[in-house]
PDB file of C-alpha atoms and ligand atoms in Angstrom:
ATOM      1  CA  MET N  27     115.190 133.515 115.774  1.00 60.00           C
ATOM      2  CA  PRO N  28     117.689 131.613 117.462  1.00 62.00           C
ATOM      3  CA  VAL N  29     119.766 134.183 119.540  1.00 61.00           C
ATOM      4  CA  GLU N  30     123.629 133.947 118.431  1.00 59.00           C
ATOM      5  CA  THR N  31     126.180 134.162 121.449  1.00 66.00           C
ATOM      6  CA  GLN N  32     129.089 135.098 118.594  1.00 76.00           C
ATOM      7  CA  GLU N  33     129.224 137.196 115.495  1.00 83.00           C
ATOM      8  CA  ALA N  34     126.949 134.725 112.423  1.00 86.00           C
ATOM      9  CA  ASP N  35     124.592 135.170 111.086  1.00 88.00           C
ATOM     10  CA  ALA N  36     122.546 132.712 109.082  1.00 90.00           C
ATOM     11  CA  ARG N  37     125.240 131.663 106.549  1.00 92.00           C
ATOM     12  CA  THR N  38     127.326 131.097 108.746  1.00 93.00           C
ATOM     13  CA  PRO N  39     128.550 126.900 108.568  1.00 94.00           C
ATOM     14  CA  TYR N  40     128.008 124.701 111.991  1.00 93.00           C
ATOM     15  CA  GLN N  41     130.945 125.319 114.417  1.00 93.00           C
ATOM     16  CA  LEU N  42     131.933 121.884 116.030  1.00 95.00           C
ATOM     17  CA  PRO N  43     132.395 118.933 115.509  1.00 94.00           C
ATOM     18  CA  PHE N  44     130.164 116.395 114.394  1.00 95.00           C
ATOM     19  CA  PRO N  45     129.510 113.820 117.199  1.00 96.00           C
ATOM     20  CA  LYS N  46     132.795 111.385 117.299  1.00 96.00           C
ATOM     21  CA  ASP N  47     130.320 107.886 116.816  1.00 95.00           C
ATOM     22  CA  ALA N  48     128.170 109.230 114.564  1.00 94.00           C
ATOM     23  CA  GLN N  49     128.448 107.656 110.593  1.00 94.00           C
ATOM     24  CA  GLU N  50     129.570 108.933 107.499  1.00 94.00           C
ATOM     25  CA  GLU N  51     127.269 110.187 105.020  1.00 96.00           C
ATOM     26  CA  ILE N  52     127.359 108.180 102.033  1.00 97.00           C
ATOM     27  CA  VAL N  53     127.162 110.775  98.711  1.00 98.00           C
ATOM     28  CA  ILE N  54     126.812 108.969  95.344  1.00 97.00           C
ATOM     29  CA  PRO N  55     127.200 110.988  92.642  1.00 95.00           C
ATOM     30  CA  LYS N  56     125.288 108.820  89.940  1.00 95.00           C
ATOM     31  CA  ALA N  57     123.113 107.188  92.175  1.00 97.00           C
ATOM     32  CA  ILE N  58     122.111 105.888  88.385  1.00 97.00           C
ATOM     33  CA  PRO N  59     125.733 103.915  87.309  1.00 97.00           C
ATOM     34  CA  GLU N  60     127.423 103.616  84.079  1.00 95.00           C
ATOM     35  CA  ASP N  61     129.767 101.154  84.961  1.00 97.00           C
ATOM     36  CA  GLU N  62     126.970  98.298  84.321  1.00 97.00           C
ATOM     37  CA  ARG N  63     129.100  96.630  86.962  1.00 98.00           C
ATOM     38  CA  ILE N  64     127.627  98.566  89.915  1.00 98.00           C
ATOM     39  CA  TRP N  65     124.119  96.885  89.070  1.00 98.00           C
ATOM     40  CA  VAL N  66     123.241  93.830  91.148  1.00 98.00           C
ATOM     41  CA  PRO N  67     121.571  91.069  89.170  1.00 97.00           C
ATOM     42  CA  GLN N  68     119.389  89.395  91.312  1.00 93.00           C
ATOM     43  CA  ALA N  69     116.647  87.630  89.200  1.00 90.00           C
ATOM     44  CA  GLU N  70     116.354  87.543  85.461  1.00 89.00           C
ATOM     45  CA  ASN N  71     116.121  91.015  83.344  1.00 92.00           C
ATOM     46  CA  ILE N  72     116.228  92.208  87.863  1.00 95.00           C
ATOM     47  CA  ALA N  73     119.431  94.252  88.940  1.00 97.00           C
ATOM     48  CA  PHE N  74     119.416  96.226  92.075  1.00 98.00           C
ATOM     49  CA  ARG N  75     121.794  99.178  92.844  1.00 98.00           C
ATOM     50  CA  PRO N  76     123.081  99.585  95.786  1.00 98.00           C
ATOM     51  CA  LEU N  77     122.253 103.179  97.754  1.00 98.00           C
ATOM     52  CA  CYS N  78     122.928 102.219 102.219  1.00 98.00           C
ATOM     53  CA  LEU N  79     122.846  99.138 102.980  1.00 98.00           C
ATOM     54  CA  ASN N  80     121.964  99.609 106.922  1.00 98.00           C
ATOM     55  CA  ARG N  81     122.809  96.724 109.284  1.00 97.00           C
ATOM     56  CA  SER N  82     122.644  98.924 112.047  1.00 94.00           C
ATOM     57  CA  GLN N  83     118.624  99.804 111.467  1.00 97.00           C
ATOM     58  CA  GLY N  84     118.221  96.985 109.706  1.00 97.00           C
ATOM     59  CA  TYR N  85     117.202  98.037 105.663  1.00 98.00           C
ATOM     60  CA  TRP N  86     118.344  99.618 102.391  1.00 98.00           C
ATOM     61  CA  MET N  87     117.819 101.973  99.847  1.00 98.00           C
ATOM     62  CA  ASN N  88     118.187 100.585  96.559  1.00 98.00           C
ATOM     63  CA  LEU N  89     117.262 101.198  92.912  1.00 98.00           C
ATOM     64  CA  LEU N  90     115.244  98.404  91.642  1.00 98.00           C
ATOM     65  CA  ARG N  91     115.960  97.936  87.689  1.00 97.00           C
ATOM     66  CA  VAL N  92     113.010  95.883  86.193  1.00 96.00           C
ATOM     67  CA  ARG N  93     114.055  95.024  82.429  1.00 93.00           C
ATOM     68  CA  LYS N  94     111.210  93.479  80.197  1.00 83.00           C
ATOM     69  CA  SER N  95     109.096  90.632  81.238  1.00 77.00           C
ATOM     70  CA  GLY N  96     110.628  90.731  84.992  1.00 81.00           C
ATOM     71  CA  VAL N  97     108.209  89.731  87.504  1.00 88.00           C
ATOM     72  CA  LEU N  98     109.604  90.768  90.891  1.00 89.00           C
ATOM     73  CA  SER N  99     107.914  87.027  93.086  1.00 92.00           C
ATOM     74  CA  ARG N 100     105.418  87.075  95.516  1.00 96.00           C
ATOM     75  CA  HIS N 101     106.526  88.798  98.501  1.00 97.00           C
ATOM     76  CA  ARG N 102     104.913  89.764 102.121  1.00 98.00           C
ATOM     77  CA  HIS N 103     106.387  92.611 103.959  1.00 98.00           C
ATOM     78  CA  PRO N 104     105.889  93.114 107.557  1.00 97.00           C
ATOM     79  CA  GLN N 105     107.156  96.449 107.710  1.00 97.00           C
ATOM     80  CA  ALA N 106     106.999  99.426 105.506  1.00 97.00           C
ATOM     81  CA  VAL N 107     108.159 100.500 102.120  1.00 97.00           C
ATOM     82  CA  HIS N 108     108.908 103.450 100.364  1.00 98.00           C
ATOM     83  CA  GLY N 109     109.338 103.670  96.766  1.00 98.00           C
ATOM     84  CA  TYR N 110     110.039 107.157  94.366  1.00 98.00           C
ATOM     85  CA  VAL N 111     109.193 105.879  90.109  1.00 98.00           C
ATOM     86  CA  ILE N 112     112.501 106.910  88.661  1.00 98.00           C
ATOM     87  CA  LYS N 113     111.560 105.671  85.189  1.00 97.00           C
ATOM     88  CA  GLY N 114     108.912 103.225  83.418  1.00 97.00           C
ATOM     89  CA  ARG N 115     105.415 102.325  85.171  1.00 96.00           C
ATOM     90  CA  TRP N 116     104.706  99.289  87.702  1.00 97.00           C
ATOM     91  CA  HIS N 117     101.346  97.701  89.030  1.00 96.00           C
ATOM     92  CA  TYR N 118     101.070  94.319  91.371  1.00 97.00           C
ATOM     93  CA  LEU N 119      99.385  92.373  90.517  1.00 97.00           C
ATOM     94  CA  GLU N 120      97.372  92.460  93.983  1.00 97.00           C
ATOM     95  CA  HIS N 121      96.165  95.952  93.309  1.00 97.00           C
ATOM     96  CA  ASP N 122      94.570  97.572  90.444  1.00 97.00           C
ATOM     97  CA  TRP N 123      97.158 100.886  90.780  1.00 97.00           C
ATOM     98  CA  MET N 124      99.894 101.803  87.885  1.00 97.00           C
ATOM     99  CA  ALA N 125     102.935 103.073  89.714  1.00 97.00           C
ATOM    100  CA  GLU N 126     103.941 105.716  87.426  1.00 97.00           C
ATOM    101  CA  GLU N 127     106.941 106.993  86.219  1.00 98.00           C
ATOM    102  CA  GLY N 128     107.629 110.333  89.064  1.00 98.00           C
ATOM    103  CA  GLY N 129     105.185 108.863  91.455  1.00 98.00           C
ATOM    104  CA  TYR N 130     105.539 108.061  94.725  1.00 98.00           C
ATOM    105  CA  VAL N 131     104.609 104.898  97.424  1.00 98.00           C
ATOM    106  CA  PHE N 132     104.085 103.605 100.660  1.00 97.00           C
ATOM    107  CA  GLU N 133     103.282 100.294 100.900  1.00 96.00           C
ATOM    108  CA  ALA N 134     102.325  99.626 104.028  1.00 97.00           C
ATOM    109  CA  PRO N 135     103.151  96.588 107.023  1.00 98.00           C
ATOM    110  CA  GLY N 136     101.179  93.765 105.706  1.00 97.00           C
ATOM    111  CA  GLU N 137     101.195  93.636 102.255  1.00 96.00           C
ATOM    112  CA  THR N 138     102.063  90.790 100.154  1.00 98.00           C
ATOM    113  CA  HIS N 139     103.266  91.273  96.148  1.00 97.00           C
ATOM    114  CA  THR N 140     104.465  90.830  92.908  1.00 96.00           C
ATOM    115  CA  LEU N 141     105.314  92.643  91.071  1.00 96.00           C
ATOM    116  CA  VAL N 142     105.319  93.227  87.128  1.00 95.00           C
ATOM    117  CA  VAL N 143     106.193  95.905  83.823  1.00 95.00           C
ATOM    118  CA  PRO N 144     103.716  95.640  81.445  1.00 93.00           C
ATOM    119  CA  GLU N 145     104.839  94.781  78.632  1.00 91.00           C
ATOM    120  CA  ASP N 146     104.781  97.790  76.390  1.00 93.00           C
ATOM    121  CA  VAL N 147     107.805  99.376  78.754  1.00 95.00           C
ATOM    122  CA  ASP N 148     111.567  97.963  78.213  1.00 94.00           C
ATOM    123  CA  GLU N 149     112.785  99.143  81.772  1.00 95.00           C
ATOM    124  CA  MET N 150     111.497 100.255  84.832  1.00 97.00           C
ATOM    125  CA  ILE N 151     113.539 101.816  87.656  1.00 98.00           C
ATOM    126  CA  THR N 152     113.051 101.921  91.331  1.00 98.00           C
ATOM    127  CA  LEU N 153     114.132 103.715  94.560  1.00 98.00           C
ATOM    128  CA  PHE N 154     112.782 101.666  97.673  1.00 98.00           C
ATOM    129  CA  GLN N 155     113.541 102.131 100.893  1.00 98.00           C
ATOM    130  CA  VAL N 156     113.372  98.325 102.651  1.00 98.00           C
ATOM    131  CA  ASN N 157     112.620  97.752 106.208  1.00 98.00           C
ATOM    132  CA  GLY N 158     113.546  94.672 107.609  1.00 97.00           C
ATOM    133  CA  VAL N 159     112.621  91.502 105.865  1.00 98.00           C
ATOM    134  CA  MET N 160     111.330  90.397 102.982  1.00 97.00           C
ATOM    135  CA  LEU N 161     109.045  86.956 102.797  1.00 98.00           C
ATOM    136  CA  TYR N 162     109.201  85.102  99.723  1.00 97.00           C
ATOM    137  CA  VAL N 163     106.148  83.137  99.852  1.00 98.00           C
ATOM    138  CA  ASP N 164     103.254  81.118  98.289  1.00 97.00           C
ATOM    139  CA  PRO N 165     100.376  82.113  97.009  1.00 96.00           C
ATOM    140  CA  TRP N 166      98.936  81.296 100.415  1.00 97.00           C
ATOM    141  CA  GLY N 167     101.663  82.873 102.285  1.00 95.00           C
ATOM    142  CA  LYS N 168     103.744  80.458 103.120  1.00 97.00           C
ATOM    143  CA  THR N 169     107.174  81.460 103.701  1.00 97.00           C
ATOM    144  CA  GLN N 170     109.623  80.263 100.962  1.00 97.00           C
ATOM    145  CA  GLY N 171     112.981  82.572 101.710  1.00 97.00           C
ATOM    146  CA  PHE N 172     113.364  85.897 102.351  1.00 98.00           C
ATOM    147  CA  GLU N 173     116.153  89.075 102.166  1.00 97.00           C
ATOM    148  CA  ASP N 174     117.040  91.684 104.698  1.00 98.00           C
ATOM    149  CA  VAL N 175     120.326  93.984 104.386  1.00 98.00           C
ATOM    150  CA  PHE N 176     122.615  91.063 105.116  1.00 98.00           C
ATOM    151  CA  THR N 177     121.498  88.640 102.004  1.00 98.00           C
ATOM    152  CA  LYS N 178     121.173  92.104 100.145  1.00 98.00           C
ATOM    153  CA  ILE N 179     124.634  93.011 101.287  1.00 98.00           C
ATOM    154  CA  ASP N 180     126.040  89.068 100.554  1.00 98.00           C
ATOM    155  CA  MET N 181     124.813  89.129  96.745  1.00 98.00           C
ATOM    156  CA  CYS N 182     126.787  92.566  96.478  1.00 98.00           C
ATOM    157  CA  ARG N 183     129.834  92.216  97.925  1.00 98.00           C
ATOM    158  CA  ALA N 184     129.602  87.969  95.790  1.00 98.00           C
ATOM    159  CA  HIS N 185     128.740  89.928  92.154  1.00 98.00           C
ATOM    160  CA  TYR N 186     131.568  93.108  92.899  1.00 98.00           C
ATOM    161  CA  GLU N 187     133.603  90.019  94.083  1.00 98.00           C
ATOM    162  CA  LYS N 188     133.334  88.158  90.295  1.00 98.00           C
ATOM    163  CA  VAL N 189     132.491  91.330  88.051  1.00 98.00           C
ATOM    164  CA  GLY N 190     137.021  92.548  89.049  1.00 98.00           C
ATOM    165  CA  LEU N 191     135.093  95.375  91.352  1.00 98.00           C
ATOM    166  CA  GLY N 192     136.404  93.696  94.582  1.00 98.00           C
ATOM    167  CA  ALA N 193     134.451  92.337  97.009  1.00 98.00           C
ATOM    168  CA  ASP N 194     134.682  95.410  99.598  1.00 98.00           C
ATOM    169  CA  PHE N 195     133.594  97.837  96.946  1.00 98.00           C
ATOM    170  CA  VAL N 196     130.015  97.333  99.008  1.00 98.00           C
ATOM    171  CA  ASP N 197     131.143  98.534 101.989  1.00 98.00           C
ATOM    172  CA  GLN N 198     130.983 101.980 100.989  1.00 98.00           C
ATOM    173  CA  PHE N 199     127.533 101.551 100.753  1.00 98.00           C
ATOM    174  CA  ILE N 200     126.876 100.740 104.552  1.00 98.00           C
ATOM    175  CA  ARG N 201     126.219 101.823 107.589  1.00 97.00           C
TER     176      ARG N 201
HETATM  177 FE1  FE2 J 325     108.043  94.681  97.899  1.00 80.84          FE
END
């Protein structure tokens, strides 16, 4: 048990200011937004919803939404990915397991995969934490493009400007 030096009990809130250099928390009441404009189109039938674009540590948290027949192009992850399936289901062409609604996946560094949604699923939504970079590759690993937290921020800025939310709408998600 911690030793209390002043009058306090378990429900006494922390009494001191947070570190002066600490960043602000991000609180998003509706992670799955009601406003369709918040979804940022990424490819045909694929959109993402930014939650935390962490430029200081080089990762991003987002909801990925894939609608019927969408395919997220083959890519390599040099760093780990964590995923939680909120809705629908999907699989990778490179694995024989299915990510089902309510399921969690850890994707280890070195993974290269292609995400597809089965024909009978109208929509899937998955929370992903993606670290570092995604390298888009051909079937033999030759790099064809990349995404990182900075390309994500750029995509958000361009989209939010275009749909009338304003380029700076993305700022609330950047840390
Ligand atoms: Fe991936």
